Every structure is written in C-alpha cells, then in structure tokens.
Amino acid sequence: MAGASKTLHLPNPLPLDGGGSLADAVIAYETYGELNADRSNAILLCHALTGDQYVASPHPVTGKPGWWERMVGPGKPIDTDRYHVICANVIGSCMGSSGPASEASDGKPYAMRFPVITVRDMVRGLVALLDELEIETLHAVVGGSMGGMQALSLAANWPERAARVLVIASTSRHSAQNIAFHELGRQAVMADPNWRQGDYYDAEDQPDAGLAVARMAAHITYLSEEALTEKFGRNLQDREAKSFGFDADFQVESYLRYQGSGFTQRFDANSYLYITRAMDYFDLAEEHGGKLADAFAGTAARFCLVSFDSDWLYPTSESRHVVRALNAAGAAVSFVELSAPHGHDSFLLDVPALDRVVKGFIQ
C-alpha cells in the first residue's frame, strides 16, 4: 500500500516493550523543506491512528490532500521555508513502515505473528530514524491525538531530543471509555469471517465489512453532537419519506457508511488491531513509577498543550492532567482550550485559533 515516500531500513533490531525486538524494521517517511547547516531546524510531526507520512502531499491511494496540508507548507503555520519537516509512518501501520502486512523472514506476511507494540515502541522507531538522519535535537515535535501521545512519549523518554513539544487534543493515558470503543472496533474486525485469524493477505475477500464498522464506530467519537446535528440533523438521504427498511434512510447513516467503505481502501485491518492496542496500553505515568510528574523530571523542553471544548474523546480535563504534572516537574508549559464545534477532529479542520497557537509556539 506504500506510496513514493522514502524508506529507511533500521541497521539494528528495534527493542520492544513486550520483550524481544523487531529485526530488519523499515520506517517510511516524508520530508518537506530543507535541513539547515547545523541541523537545528527539524520538526517531527507525529500522525494519529489512521494517519500516515503524507502530511502535506497527496495520498498515493486516495489522491486526497495530505492530512495536515492546511498547516504545513511554505508560509503556513509550520513553514517549510523555515523548517525541515519530517513525518514518518509508525511501526505497526500499513503505509510502508514495518507492520502486520510486511514480509517476515519466511517470505510471508507477518499477519498476527507481528509483535504487539506500544506507543513507546513507535517512538523508538522515530528516534532511530532521527539517529540515521543525524538530527540530535529537534526544533519541535508536534502531534495531535495519537500523535500527541508520541510527542509526550518522546519528551518523557528521550528528553534531550526535542526543544519544544506541542501536544494537541491528546492524553497521557487511555481511559476505560477509550479502551471500550477500541475493543468494539477490534471485535468488529475479528468477527468478520474474511478476517481468517489475520491470514487474509492472499485471499480474494478481505475483512472490509468488519473494518468499515470499526471505522464507523471510531468516527462517531471524533465528532461532536453539535457537529453531527448541524451537518445532518434528522435529514433523510435522497428520499422524501422513510423506507421502513434498513437502507441508509438518514444522511448521517449514509455518511458513516461512506466513511467506513472509503477507509477500507487505504488501511489494513490487522494494523487497526495493532495500533488501537498500542494506544490502549499507553499510560505515561505507569511507565514512570505511577507518577506522571516523574515522567518529565528535569526536562528542559518547552511544552504547549491544546484542547478543544467539544472534544469528548480526549476532553480538556486530560490535557489539564498533563499540564499539572508538567507544572509539578517544573517544566515550562503553556495551555489553551480552544472553542470549536467539530469535536476531536478539530485539530485537523479549519480552526484559525489553532493556526495562531501552532505558529506562535514553534517560532
């Protein structure tokens, strides 16, 4: 499924939190803008669950613009005339980096033989990429949602690698509700008869139905009730009366079905299982003796956390929890809650106030 991004074969096995290591790991990545002479203007962008390295270039499968094209580019808040921007596909994903669809040593796809990974494992892969690119200290690491988890993990575990840490619409650990929604999605995938215990790569029929349902359920969590009501309400889809059947009578039903079917064209079902599990395992305090402030002890980085008032997936209280821990650790931190009607997806959409925060913080 990979496009024309750059690929790096890691020279050493990648250690994993679950034990053992991943040999011959590959990281697929894109870069934008020029690296300056002293290699001090690099910004690492970390993508969310269903994102990839195509942050500001057309997606090779869908042809759609990059997921943060409005934010990254010449003269934009993350200005590629000034900064060298790096975005890599995380380990476990399906756009060129090593994941369940990758070829194992026996020449067959790993499928469910791929090791279970964590967010910290993903960041180990990103740090290995920075090492190969000979970038010692990032000007900034930036991420939203799961990308924010990666940014926090980098700051906690490799504190010398980033001078600025910008975390948007994220959390330091997954709540029971977060885990519950992910489990719903995983069960939808695994209940699809075409999943075949993960060994579907050579089959004609893929577990698209299960993956589509998983995407539909997750997509609801990315939106707000206000956004759904404003966009769809109870409007009917291409009809004047209810069908008294189970077609997509309502516009919101049709929209979710479209989101689900489109997602299956660009994402691997097994990758969805692995990445959601990594997010569920994420608990930065647990990694550092049970106290979140200890994760940031002695850090010299500057932090900025951004939340949205309509985000119920990672509400403002989650960002405040991290801010309090950073304050306790004596870190330099700023925090802002932005008003936007779009829910969790606000960080991807047109919110001019976010543009100003991003531009102001990374300068």
Coordinates of C-alpha atoms in Angstrom, one line a residue:
M1 CA 0.0 0.0 0.0
A2 CA 3.0 2.3 0.3
G3 CA 3.5 5.3 -2.0
A4 CA 6.6 7.0 -3.2
S5 CA 7.9 8.0 0.3
K6 CA 11.4 7.5 1.5
T7 CA 12.2 4.3 3.3
L8 CA 14.9 3.6 5.9
H9 CA 15.9 0.1 6.9
L10 CA 17.0 0.3 10.5
P11 CA 20.5 -1.0 10.9
N12 CA 19.8 -2.5 14.4
P13 CA 16.9 -4.6 15.8
L14 CA 14.3 -2.4 17.4
P15 CA 13.8 -3.2 21.1
L16 CA 10.1 -3.7 22.1
D17 CA 8.3 -3.1 25.4
G18 CA 6.7 -6.5 25.1
G19 CA 10.0 -8.3 25.0
G20 CA 12.4 -9.2 22.2
S21 CA 13.0 -7.0 19.3
L22 CA 11.9 -6.3 15.7
A23 CA 14.6 -7.2 13.2
D24 CA 15.0 -5.6 9.8
A25 CA 12.5 -2.9 10.6
V26 CA 11.6 -0.4 8.0
I27 CA 10.5 3.2 8.5
A28 CA 8.7 5.0 5.7
Y29 CA 8.8 8.8 5.9
E30 CA 8.3 12.1 4.0
T31 CA 10.3 15.3 4.4
Y32 CA 9.4 18.9 3.5
G33 CA 11.7 21.9 3.4
E34 CA 15.5 22.0 3.7
L35 CA 17.6 21.0 6.7
N36 CA 19.9 23.8 7.7
A37 CA 23.6 23.5 8.0
D38 CA 23.7 22.9 11.8
R39 CA 20.7 20.6 11.5
S40 CA 18.7 22.6 14.1
N41 CA 15.5 23.4 12.2
A42 CA 13.9 20.0 12.1
I43 CA 10.3 19.5 13.2
L44 CA 9.0 16.0 13.7
L45 CA 5.2 15.6 13.0
C46 CA 3.6 12.5 14.6
H47 CA 0.4 11.2 13.0
A48 CA -2.8 9.9 14.5
L49 CA -4.3 6.4 14.5
T50 CA -5.4 6.4 10.8
G51 CA -2.8 8.9 9.6
D52 CA 0.4 8.4 7.8
Q53 CA 3.5 10.1 6.5
Y54 CA 1.6 12.0 3.8
V55 CA 1.1 15.1 5.9
A56 CA 1.3 17.7 3.1
S57 CA 1.4 15.7 -0.1
P58 CA -1.3 13.8 -2.0
H59 CA -2.1 10.4 -0.6
P60 CA -1.0 7.7 -3.1
V61 CA -4.0 5.6 -2.6
T62 CA -6.9 8.1 -2.3
G63 CA -5.3 11.0 -4.2
K64 CA -6.7 13.3 -1.4
P65 CA -4.6 16.1 0.0
G66 CA -2.3 15.4 2.9
W67 CA -3.9 15.2 6.3
W68 CA -2.4 18.5 7.6
E69 CA -1.8 20.3 4.3
R70 CA -3.6 23.3 5.7
M71 CA -1.0 23.6 8.4
V72 CA 2.3 22.5 6.7
G73 CA 3.8 24.3 3.7
P74 CA 5.5 27.5 2.5
G75 CA 4.2 30.4 4.5
K76 CA 1.8 28.2 6.6
P77 CA 1.9 27.9 10.4
I78 CA 4.5 25.1 10.1
D79 CA 6.5 27.0 7.5
T80 CA 8.6 24.7 5.2
D81 CA 10.5 27.8 4.0
R82 CA 12.0 27.9 7.5
Y83 CA 11.7 24.4 8.9
H84 CA 12.7 20.9 7.8
V85 CA 9.5 18.9 8.5
I86 CA 9.7 15.1 8.9
C87 CA 6.7 12.8 9.2
A88 CA 7.1 9.0 9.4
N89 CA 4.6 6.2 9.2
V90 CA 4.6 4.5 12.6
I91 CA 5.7 0.9 13.2
G92 CA 2.6 -1.4 13.0
S93 CA 0.9 0.7 10.3
C94 CA 0.5 -0.1 6.6
M95 CA 1.9 2.7 4.5
G96 CA 5.5 1.4 4.1
S97 CA 6.7 1.0 7.7
S98 CA 7.0 -2.5 9.2
G99 CA 3.6 -3.9 10.2
P100 CA 1.4 -7.0 10.0
A101 CA 1.3 -6.8 6.2
S102 CA 5.1 -6.7 5.9
E103 CA 7.1 -9.7 4.8
A104 CA 8.6 -11.8 7.5
S105 CA 11.8 -13.7 7.3
D106 CA 9.9 -16.7 5.7
G107 CA 8.7 -14.5 2.8
K108 CA 5.1 -14.5 4.0
P109 CA 3.2 -11.5 5.7
Y110 CA 3.7 -11.4 9.4
A111 CA -0.1 -11.1 9.9
M112 CA -0.8 -11.9 13.6
R113 CA 2.8 -13.0 14.1
F114 CA 3.8 -9.4 14.2
P115 CA 4.8 -8.4 17.8
V116 CA 2.3 -6.4 19.8
I117 CA 3.7 -2.9 20.1
T118 CA 3.3 0.2 22.2
V119 CA 3.4 3.9 21.6
R120 CA 6.9 3.9 23.1
D121 CA 7.9 1.3 20.5
M122 CA 6.6 3.6 17.8
V123 CA 8.7 6.4 19.2
R124 CA 11.8 4.2 19.4
G125 CA 11.4 3.8 15.6
L126 CA 11.1 7.5 15.2
V127 CA 14.2 8.1 17.3
A128 CA 16.1 5.5 15.3
L129 CA 15.1 7.5 12.2
L130 CA 16.4 10.7 13.7
D131 CA 19.7 9.0 14.5
E132 CA 20.1 7.9 10.9
L133 CA 19.2 11.4 9.7
E134 CA 21.9 12.7 12.2
I135 CA 19.4 15.0 13.9
E136 CA 20.3 15.2 17.5
T137 CA 17.8 17.8 18.8
L138 CA 14.5 18.7 17.1
H139 CA 13.4 22.3 16.9
A140 CA 10.0 20.8 17.9
V141 CA 7.9 17.6 18.0
V142 CA 4.3 18.1 17.2
G143 CA 1.3 15.7 17.3
G144 CA -2.4 15.5 17.6
S145 CA -4.4 12.6 19.2
M146 CA -2.2 9.5 19.0
G147 CA 0.5 11.8 17.6
G148 CA 0.3 13.8 20.8
M149 CA 0.9 10.5 22.7
Q150 CA 4.1 10.0 20.7
A151 CA 5.2 13.6 21.3
L152 CA 4.7 13.1 25.1
S153 CA 6.5 9.8 25.0
L154 CA 9.4 11.3 23.2
A155 CA 9.6 14.1 25.7
A156 CA 9.4 11.7 28.6
N157 CA 11.8 9.0 27.4
W158 CA 14.2 11.0 25.2
P159 CA 14.0 14.4 26.8
E160 CA 17.1 15.7 25.1
R161 CA 15.7 15.1 21.6
A162 CA 13.2 18.0 21.3
A163 CA 13.4 21.6 22.4
R164 CA 9.7 22.2 22.0
V165 CA 6.8 19.8 22.5
L166 CA 3.4 20.6 21.1
V167 CA 0.5 18.3 22.1
I168 CA -2.9 18.8 20.6
A169 CA -6.2 17.0 21.6
S170 CA -4.4 14.2 23.3
T171 CA -3.9 12.4 26.6
S172 CA -1.3 10.8 28.9
R173 CA -3.3 7.5 29.1
H174 CA -6.3 5.9 27.7
S175 CA -9.5 5.9 29.8
A176 CA -11.8 2.9 30.2
Q177 CA -14.2 4.6 27.7
N178 CA -11.4 5.0 25.1
I179 CA -10.4 1.3 25.5
A180 CA -14.1 0.3 25.3
F181 CA -14.6 2.0 21.9
H182 CA -11.4 0.4 20.6
E183 CA -12.4 -3.0 21.7
L184 CA -15.7 -2.6 19.9
G185 CA -13.7 -1.9 16.7
R186 CA -11.4 -4.8 17.2
Q187 CA -14.2 -7.2 17.8
A188 CA -15.9 -5.9 14.6
V189 CA -12.8 -6.8 12.6
M190 CA -12.3 -10.2 14.2
A191 CA -15.9 -11.1 13.8
D192 CA -15.7 -10.7 10.0
P193 CA -15.4 -14.2 8.5
N194 CA -13.0 -12.8 6.0
W195 CA -10.5 -11.9 8.8
R196 CA -9.4 -15.6 9.0
Q197 CA -7.4 -15.1 12.2
G198 CA -5.5 -12.4 10.4
D199 CA -4.3 -14.6 7.5
Y200 CA -6.2 -12.9 4.7
Y201 CA -3.5 -11.3 2.6
D202 CA -3.6 -13.9 -0.2
A203 CA -7.4 -14.2 -0.1
E204 CA -9.7 -12.6 -2.6
D205 CA -12.1 -11.4 0.0
Q206 CA -10.7 -9.0 2.7
P207 CA -12.3 -8.3 6.1
D208 CA -13.6 -5.0 4.7
A209 CA -17.0 -5.2 6.4
G210 CA -15.6 -5.5 9.9
L211 CA -13.0 -2.8 9.3
A212 CA -15.7 -0.5 7.9
V213 CA -17.8 -1.0 11.1
A214 CA -14.8 -0.3 13.2
R215 CA -14.1 2.9 11.4
M216 CA -17.8 4.0 11.6
A217 CA -17.8 3.5 15.4
A218 CA -14.5 5.3 15.8
H219 CA -15.5 8.2 13.5
I220 CA -18.5 8.9 15.8
T221 CA -16.1 9.5 18.6
Y222 CA -14.1 12.0 16.5
L223 CA -17.1 14.3 16.1
S224 CA -19.4 16.3 18.4
E225 CA -23.1 16.1 18.8
E226 CA -23.3 19.7 17.7
A227 CA -21.3 19.0 14.6
L228 CA -23.4 15.9 13.7
T229 CA -26.7 17.8 14.3
E230 CA -25.6 20.9 12.4
K231 CA -24.3 18.8 9.4
F232 CA -27.0 16.2 9.2
G233 CA -29.8 16.6 11.8
R234 CA -32.5 14.0 11.1
N235 CA -32.4 14.8 7.3
L236 CA -33.3 11.9 5.0
Q237 CA -30.8 10.8 2.4
D238 CA -32.0 11.1 -1.3
R239 CA -35.7 10.3 -0.4
E240 CA -38.8 12.1 0.7
A241 CA -40.1 9.5 3.2
K242 CA -38.7 6.8 5.4
S243 CA -38.3 3.5 3.6
F244 CA -39.4 1.3 6.6
G245 CA -36.4 -0.9 5.8
F246 CA -32.7 -0.9 6.7
D247 CA -31.2 1.1 3.9
A248 CA -29.5 4.4 4.8
D249 CA -32.6 6.4 5.4
F250 CA -30.8 9.2 7.2
Q251 CA -28.0 11.4 5.9
V252 CA -25.8 10.6 8.9
E253 CA -26.2 6.8 8.2
S254 CA -25.1 7.3 4.6
Y255 CA -22.1 9.5 5.7
L256 CA -20.9 6.8 8.2
R257 CA -21.2 4.1 5.5
Y258 CA -19.2 6.2 3.1
Q259 CA -16.5 6.8 5.8
G260 CA -16.3 3.1 6.5
S261 CA -16.1 1.9 2.9
G262 CA -13.5 4.6 2.0
F263 CA -11.3 3.6 4.9
T264 CA -11.0 0.0 3.8
Q265 CA -9.4 1.2 0.6
R266 CA -6.4 2.6 2.3
F267 CA -5.9 0.8 5.7
D268 CA -5.0 -2.7 6.8
A269 CA -7.4 -4.4 9.2
N270 CA -4.6 -6.1 11.2
S271 CA -2.8 -2.7 11.5
Y272 CA -6.0 -1.3 13.0
L273 CA -5.9 -4.0 15.7
Y274 CA -2.2 -3.4 16.5
I275 CA -2.4 0.4 16.6
T276 CA -5.5 0.5 18.7
R277 CA -4.0 -1.9 21.1
A278 CA -0.8 0.2 21.4
M279 CA -3.0 3.3 22.2
D280 CA -4.9 1.3 24.9
Y281 CA -1.7 0.2 26.5
F282 CA -0.4 3.9 26.7
D283 CA -0.1 5.1 30.2
L284 CA 2.8 7.5 30.7
A285 CA 2.6 7.6 34.5
E286 CA 2.6 3.8 34.7
E287 CA 5.8 3.8 32.6
H288 CA 7.5 6.1 35.2
G289 CA 6.6 4.5 38.6
G290 CA 3.0 5.6 38.7
K291 CA 3.5 9.4 39.0
L292 CA 3.1 11.4 35.8
A293 CA 5.2 14.3 37.0
D294 CA 8.2 11.9 37.3
A295 CA 7.9 11.2 33.5
F296 CA 9.0 14.8 33.0
A297 CA 11.5 15.3 35.8
G298 CA 14.4 17.5 34.8
T299 CA 13.1 18.3 31.3
A300 CA 14.5 21.4 29.7
A301 CA 11.9 21.4 26.9
R302 CA 9.1 23.9 26.5
F303 CA 5.6 22.4 26.3
C304 CA 2.3 23.6 24.8
L305 CA -0.9 21.7 25.2
V306 CA -4.0 22.4 23.3
S307 CA -7.5 21.0 23.8
F308 CA -10.9 21.7 22.3
D309 CA -14.1 22.4 24.2
S310 CA -16.2 20.0 22.0
D311 CA -13.7 17.1 22.2
W312 CA -15.3 14.3 24.3
L313 CA -12.8 11.6 23.2
Y314 CA -9.8 13.4 24.9
P315 CA -11.5 16.2 26.8
T316 CA -9.8 19.3 28.2
S317 CA -9.5 17.5 31.6
E318 CA -7.0 15.1 30.1
S319 CA -4.8 18.0 28.9
R320 CA -5.1 19.7 32.3
H321 CA -3.9 16.5 33.9
V322 CA -0.7 16.6 31.9
V323 CA -0.3 20.4 32.5
R324 CA -0.5 19.8 36.3
A325 CA 2.2 17.1 36.0
L326 CA 4.4 19.4 34.0
N327 CA 4.0 22.2 36.5
A328 CA 4.9 19.8 39.3
A329 CA 8.0 18.8 37.4
G330 CA 9.0 22.5 37.0
A331 CA 8.7 22.4 33.2
A332 CA 7.9 25.4 31.1
V333 CA 4.4 24.8 29.9
S334 CA 1.5 26.8 28.3
F335 CA -2.0 25.6 27.8
V336 CA -5.0 26.7 25.9
E337 CA -8.5 25.3 25.4
L338 CA -9.9 26.4 22.0
S339 CA -13.6 26.7 21.2
A340 CA -14.5 24.7 18.1
P341 CA -17.7 22.8 17.1
H342 CA -16.0 19.9 15.4
G343 CA -15.2 17.6 18.3
H344 CA -11.9 15.7 18.4
D345 CA -11.3 16.2 14.7
S346 CA -11.0 20.0 15.3
F347 CA -7.2 19.7 15.2
L348 CA -7.5 18.6 11.5
L349 CA -10.1 21.1 10.5
D350 CA -10.2 24.9 9.9
V351 CA -9.7 26.4 13.3
P352 CA -7.8 29.7 12.8
A353 CA -7.1 30.0 16.5
L354 CA -5.1 26.7 16.3
D355 CA -3.1 28.1 13.4
R356 CA -2.1 31.0 15.6
V357 CA -1.1 28.8 18.5
V358 CA 1.0 26.5 16.4
K359 CA 2.8 29.3 14.6
G360 CA 3.4 31.2 17.8
F361 CA 4.7 28.3 19.8
I362 CA 7.1 26.8 17.3
Q363 CA 8.8 30.0 16.4

